[in-house]
Amino acid sequence: SFLLPIGLALRTADFLSASVSNILRNSHIYTIGDLREVTASQLLQIKGFGPKSIVEVETFLREKGLSLKPECN
């Protein structure tokens, strides 16, 4: 199976839509590793990042066997 490097830049990965990639980059989330260090709640606080964007990101990560940071309850 293909292993995706954690340090791979999201914009070069070309797996996310341009709008989601731009929002993440503008929020200083540049790599898959950066993305794994944030929770869904944190992403939802970013202007322009809504539930559909969360689904896109979670699907992207799940396809690679990865996930967002778990929520602390």
Short mmCIF file of N, CA, C and O in Angstrom, two decimals:
data_model
loop_
_atom_site.label_atom_id
_atom_site.label_comp_id
_atom_site.label_asym_id
_atom_site.label_seq_id
_atom_site.Cartn_x
_atom_site.Cartn_y
_atom_site.Cartn_z
N SER A 1 0.83 -1.19 0.00
CA SER A 1 0.00 0.00 0.00
C SER A 1 0.87 1.25 0.00
O SER A 1 2.01 1.22 0.45
N PHE A 2 0.33 2.33 -0.47
CA PHE A 2 1.03 3.60 -0.59
C PHE A 2 1.00 4.34 0.74
O PHE A 2 -0.06 4.54 1.30
N LEU A 3 2.15 4.69 1.27
CA LEU A 3 2.21 5.45 2.51
C LEU A 3 2.37 6.92 2.18
O LEU A 3 3.28 7.30 1.45
N LEU A 4 1.50 7.72 2.72
CA LEU A 4 1.52 9.16 2.48
C LEU A 4 2.36 9.82 3.56
O LEU A 4 2.09 9.65 4.74
N PRO A 5 3.42 10.53 3.19
CA PRO A 5 4.25 11.16 4.22
C PRO A 5 3.47 12.19 5.02
O PRO A 5 2.74 12.99 4.45
N ILE A 6 3.63 12.15 6.34
CA ILE A 6 2.94 13.07 7.23
C ILE A 6 3.34 14.51 6.91
O ILE A 6 2.56 15.43 7.07
N GLY A 7 4.56 14.73 6.45
CA GLY A 7 5.03 16.07 6.14
C GLY A 7 4.63 16.56 4.77
O GLY A 7 4.98 17.67 4.38
N LEU A 8 3.89 15.75 4.01
CA LEU A 8 3.48 16.15 2.67
C LEU A 8 2.59 17.39 2.74
O LEU A 8 1.62 17.43 3.49
N ALA A 9 2.94 18.40 1.99
CA ALA A 9 2.15 19.63 1.97
C ALA A 9 0.77 19.33 1.42
O ALA A 9 0.63 18.65 0.41
N LEU A 10 -0.24 19.86 2.08
CA LEU A 10 -1.62 19.60 1.65
C LEU A 10 -1.89 20.13 0.25
O LEU A 10 -2.58 19.53 -0.53
N ARG A 11 -1.32 21.29 -0.09
CA ARG A 11 -1.59 21.86 -1.41
C ARG A 11 -0.99 21.03 -2.52
O ARG A 11 -1.50 20.98 -3.62
N THR A 12 0.13 20.33 -2.23
CA THR A 12 0.73 19.49 -3.27
C THR A 12 0.08 18.12 -3.29
O THR A 12 0.24 17.38 -4.25
N ALA A 13 -0.65 17.78 -2.23
CA ALA A 13 -1.30 16.47 -2.18
C ALA A 13 -2.42 16.40 -3.21
O ALA A 13 -2.68 15.35 -3.77
N ASP A 14 -3.06 17.55 -3.46
CA ASP A 14 -4.13 17.62 -4.46
C ASP A 14 -5.29 16.67 -4.16
O ASP A 14 -5.95 16.22 -5.07
N PHE A 15 -5.50 16.36 -2.88
CA PHE A 15 -6.59 15.47 -2.51
C PHE A 15 -7.76 16.25 -1.95
O PHE A 15 -8.85 15.73 -1.82
N LEU A 16 -7.53 17.49 -1.56
CA LEU A 16 -8.58 18.34 -0.99
C LEU A 16 -8.98 19.39 -2.01
O LEU A 16 -8.17 19.76 -2.86
N SER A 17 -10.18 19.88 -1.89
CA SER A 17 -10.63 20.95 -2.81
C SER A 17 -9.76 22.18 -2.60
O SER A 17 -9.16 22.38 -1.54
N ALA A 18 -9.70 23.01 -3.62
CA ALA A 18 -8.88 24.23 -3.54
C ALA A 18 -9.35 25.13 -2.40
O ALA A 18 -8.53 25.71 -1.68
N SER A 19 -10.66 25.25 -2.21
CA SER A 19 -11.16 26.14 -1.16
C SER A 19 -10.75 25.65 0.23
O SER A 19 -10.29 26.44 1.06
N VAL A 20 -10.87 24.35 0.49
CA VAL A 20 -10.47 23.81 1.79
C VAL A 20 -8.95 23.94 1.96
O VAL A 20 -8.48 24.35 3.03
N SER A 21 -8.19 23.63 0.94
CA SER A 21 -6.73 23.76 1.02
C SER A 21 -6.32 25.20 1.33
O SER A 21 -5.44 25.44 2.15
N ASN A 22 -6.97 26.16 0.67
CA ASN A 22 -6.65 27.58 0.90
C ASN A 22 -6.99 28.01 2.32
O ASN A 22 -6.21 28.72 2.97
N ILE A 23 -8.16 27.60 2.82
CA ILE A 23 -8.55 27.95 4.18
C ILE A 23 -7.55 27.37 5.18
O ILE A 23 -7.11 28.06 6.11
N LEU A 24 -7.17 26.11 4.99
CA LEU A 24 -6.21 25.49 5.90
C LEU A 24 -4.87 26.21 5.85
O LEU A 24 -4.28 26.52 6.89
N ARG A 25 -4.40 26.49 4.67
CA ARG A 25 -3.11 27.17 4.51
C ARG A 25 -3.14 28.55 5.16
O ARG A 25 -2.20 28.95 5.85
N ASN A 26 -4.23 29.28 4.98
CA ASN A 26 -4.37 30.61 5.59
C ASN A 26 -4.44 30.53 7.11
O ASN A 26 -4.22 31.53 7.79
N SER A 27 -4.75 29.33 7.63
CA SER A 27 -4.81 29.12 9.07
C SER A 27 -3.54 28.44 9.59
O SER A 27 -3.53 27.90 10.69
N HIS A 28 -2.50 28.44 8.77
CA HIS A 28 -1.19 27.89 9.12
C HIS A 28 -1.22 26.37 9.32
O HIS A 28 -0.46 25.84 10.13
N ILE A 29 -2.10 25.70 8.59
CA ILE A 29 -2.14 24.24 8.57
C ILE A 29 -1.64 23.85 7.19
O ILE A 29 -2.36 23.96 6.20
N TYR A 30 -0.36 23.45 7.14
CA TYR A 30 0.31 23.25 5.86
C TYR A 30 0.50 21.78 5.46
O TYR A 30 0.64 21.47 4.29
N THR A 31 0.54 20.89 6.46
CA THR A 31 0.86 19.50 6.17
C THR A 31 -0.19 18.57 6.76
O THR A 31 -1.02 18.97 7.58
N ILE A 32 -0.13 17.32 6.35
CA ILE A 32 -1.02 16.31 6.92
C ILE A 32 -0.77 16.19 8.42
O ILE A 32 -1.70 16.05 9.21
N GLY A 33 0.48 16.28 8.83
CA GLY A 33 0.82 16.25 10.25
C GLY A 33 0.17 17.39 11.01
O GLY A 33 -0.34 17.20 12.11
N ASP A 34 0.20 18.59 10.41
CA ASP A 34 -0.47 19.75 11.04
C ASP A 34 -1.97 19.47 11.19
O ASP A 34 -2.56 19.78 12.23
N LEU A 35 -2.56 18.90 10.17
CA LEU A 35 -4.00 18.64 10.16
C LEU A 35 -4.37 17.64 11.25
O LEU A 35 -5.41 17.76 11.89
N ARG A 36 -3.50 16.69 11.51
CA ARG A 36 -3.78 15.67 12.53
C ARG A 36 -3.67 16.22 13.95
O ARG A 36 -4.05 15.55 14.90
N GLU A 37 -3.15 17.44 14.09
CA GLU A 37 -2.97 18.05 15.41
C GLU A 37 -4.11 18.97 15.80
O GLU A 37 -4.03 19.64 16.82
N VAL A 38 -5.15 19.04 14.99
CA VAL A 38 -6.31 19.89 15.30
C VAL A 38 -7.56 19.04 15.41
O VAL A 38 -7.65 17.97 14.81
N THR A 39 -8.51 19.51 16.19
CA THR A 39 -9.80 18.82 16.36
C THR A 39 -10.80 19.39 15.36
O THR A 39 -10.61 20.47 14.80
N ALA A 40 -11.89 18.67 15.18
CA ALA A 40 -12.97 19.16 14.32
C ALA A 40 -13.51 20.48 14.87
O ALA A 40 -13.79 21.40 14.11
N SER A 41 -13.63 20.59 16.19
CA SER A 41 -14.13 21.83 16.80
C SER A 41 -13.22 23.01 16.48
O SER A 41 -13.69 24.12 16.21
N GLN A 42 -11.90 22.78 16.52
CA GLN A 42 -10.96 23.85 16.19
C GLN A 42 -11.11 24.26 14.73
O GLN A 42 -11.06 25.46 14.42
N LEU A 43 -11.28 23.30 13.85
CA LEU A 43 -11.44 23.63 12.43
C LEU A 43 -12.71 24.42 12.20
O LEU A 43 -12.73 25.36 11.40
N LEU A 44 -13.78 24.07 12.91
CA LEU A 44 -15.06 24.76 12.73
C LEU A 44 -15.01 26.22 13.20
O LEU A 44 -15.87 27.01 12.82
N GLN A 45 -14.01 26.57 13.97
CA GLN A 45 -13.86 27.95 14.42
C GLN A 45 -13.18 28.83 13.36
O GLN A 45 -13.17 30.05 13.48
N ILE A 46 -12.65 28.21 12.32
CA ILE A 46 -11.99 28.95 11.25
C ILE A 46 -13.06 29.51 10.31
O ILE A 46 -13.96 28.79 9.87
N LYS A 47 -12.95 30.80 10.01
CA LYS A 47 -13.91 31.45 9.11
C LYS A 47 -13.93 30.73 7.76
O LYS A 47 -12.90 30.49 7.15
N GLY A 48 -15.14 30.39 7.31
CA GLY A 48 -15.30 29.74 6.01
C GLY A 48 -15.20 28.23 6.05
O GLY A 48 -15.38 27.56 5.04
N PHE A 49 -14.89 27.68 7.23
CA PHE A 49 -14.74 26.23 7.36
C PHE A 49 -15.96 25.69 8.07
O PHE A 49 -16.15 25.92 9.26
N GLY A 50 -16.81 24.98 7.34
CA GLY A 50 -18.07 24.49 7.89
C GLY A 50 -18.15 22.98 7.92
O GLY A 50 -17.16 22.28 7.65
N PRO A 51 -19.33 22.46 8.23
CA PRO A 51 -19.52 21.01 8.32
C PRO A 51 -19.13 20.24 7.06
O PRO A 51 -18.58 19.15 7.16
N LYS A 52 -19.41 20.79 5.89
CA LYS A 52 -19.03 20.09 4.65
C LYS A 52 -17.51 19.99 4.52
O LYS A 52 -16.99 18.99 4.03
N SER A 53 -16.82 21.03 4.96
CA SER A 53 -15.35 21.01 4.93
C SER A 53 -14.82 19.95 5.89
O SER A 53 -13.84 19.26 5.58
N ILE A 54 -15.46 19.82 7.06
CA ILE A 54 -15.05 18.79 8.03
C ILE A 54 -15.21 17.41 7.41
O ILE A 54 -14.30 16.57 7.51
N VAL A 55 -16.34 17.17 6.76
CA VAL A 55 -16.56 15.87 6.12
C VAL A 55 -15.47 15.60 5.08
O VAL A 55 -14.92 14.50 5.01
N GLU A 56 -15.14 16.62 4.29
CA GLU A 56 -14.10 16.46 3.27
C GLU A 56 -12.76 16.09 3.90
O GLU A 56 -12.07 15.17 3.45
N VAL A 57 -12.39 16.81 4.96
CA VAL A 57 -11.10 16.56 5.63
C VAL A 57 -11.10 15.19 6.30
O VAL A 57 -10.12 14.43 6.18
N GLU A 58 -12.18 14.85 7.00
CA GLU A 58 -12.23 13.56 7.69
C GLU A 58 -12.19 12.40 6.69
O GLU A 58 -11.53 11.39 6.94
N THR A 59 -12.87 12.56 5.56
CA THR A 59 -12.84 11.53 4.52
C THR A 59 -11.44 11.39 3.95
O THR A 59 -10.92 10.28 3.78
N PHE A 60 -10.80 12.52 3.67
CA PHE A 60 -9.42 12.55 3.16
C PHE A 60 -8.50 11.79 4.10
O PHE A 60 -7.72 10.93 3.68
N LEU A 61 -8.57 12.10 5.39
CA LEU A 61 -7.69 11.46 6.36
C LEU A 61 -8.03 9.97 6.54
O LEU A 61 -7.14 9.13 6.59
N ARG A 62 -9.32 9.66 6.62
CA ARG A 62 -9.75 8.27 6.82
C ARG A 62 -9.27 7.37 5.68
O ARG A 62 -8.86 6.23 5.90
N GLU A 63 -9.27 7.88 4.46
CA GLU A 63 -8.80 7.11 3.30
C GLU A 63 -7.32 6.76 3.42
O GLU A 63 -6.83 5.85 2.79
N LYS A 64 -6.60 7.53 4.26
CA LYS A 64 -5.18 7.30 4.48
C LYS A 64 -4.93 6.58 5.80
O LYS A 64 -3.80 6.43 6.23
N GLY A 65 -6.01 6.16 6.48
CA GLY A 65 -5.86 5.49 7.76
C GLY A 65 -5.53 6.45 8.89
O GLY A 65 -4.99 6.04 9.91
N LEU A 66 -5.86 7.74 8.71
CA LEU A 66 -5.54 8.77 9.70
C LEU A 66 -6.82 9.43 10.18
O LEU A 66 -7.90 9.17 9.66
N SER A 67 -6.67 10.32 11.16
CA SER A 67 -7.84 11.06 11.67
C SER A 67 -7.40 12.37 12.27
O SER A 67 -6.22 12.61 12.51
N LEU A 68 -8.41 13.23 12.50
CA LEU A 68 -8.15 14.47 13.22
C LEU A 68 -7.84 14.13 14.68
O LEU A 68 -8.10 13.01 15.14
N LYS A 69 -7.31 15.10 15.39
CA LYS A 69 -7.04 14.93 16.82
C LYS A 69 -8.38 14.70 17.53
O LYS A 69 -9.34 15.43 17.26
N PRO A 70 -8.45 13.73 18.43
CA PRO A 70 -9.70 13.49 19.15
C PRO A 70 -10.08 14.68 20.03
O PRO A 70 -9.20 15.38 20.54
N GLU A 71 -11.37 14.88 20.21
CA GLU A 71 -11.87 15.92 21.10
C GLU A 71 -11.59 15.51 22.54
O GLU A 71 -11.76 14.34 22.88
N CYS A 72 -11.19 16.45 23.37
CA CYS A 72 -11.03 16.19 24.81
C CYS A 72 -12.32 16.54 25.50
O CYS A 72 -12.79 17.68 25.40
N ASN A 73 -12.91 15.59 26.16
CA ASN A 73 -14.19 15.83 26.83
C ASN A 73 -13.99 16.20 28.26
O ASN A 73 -13.34 15.77 29.02
#
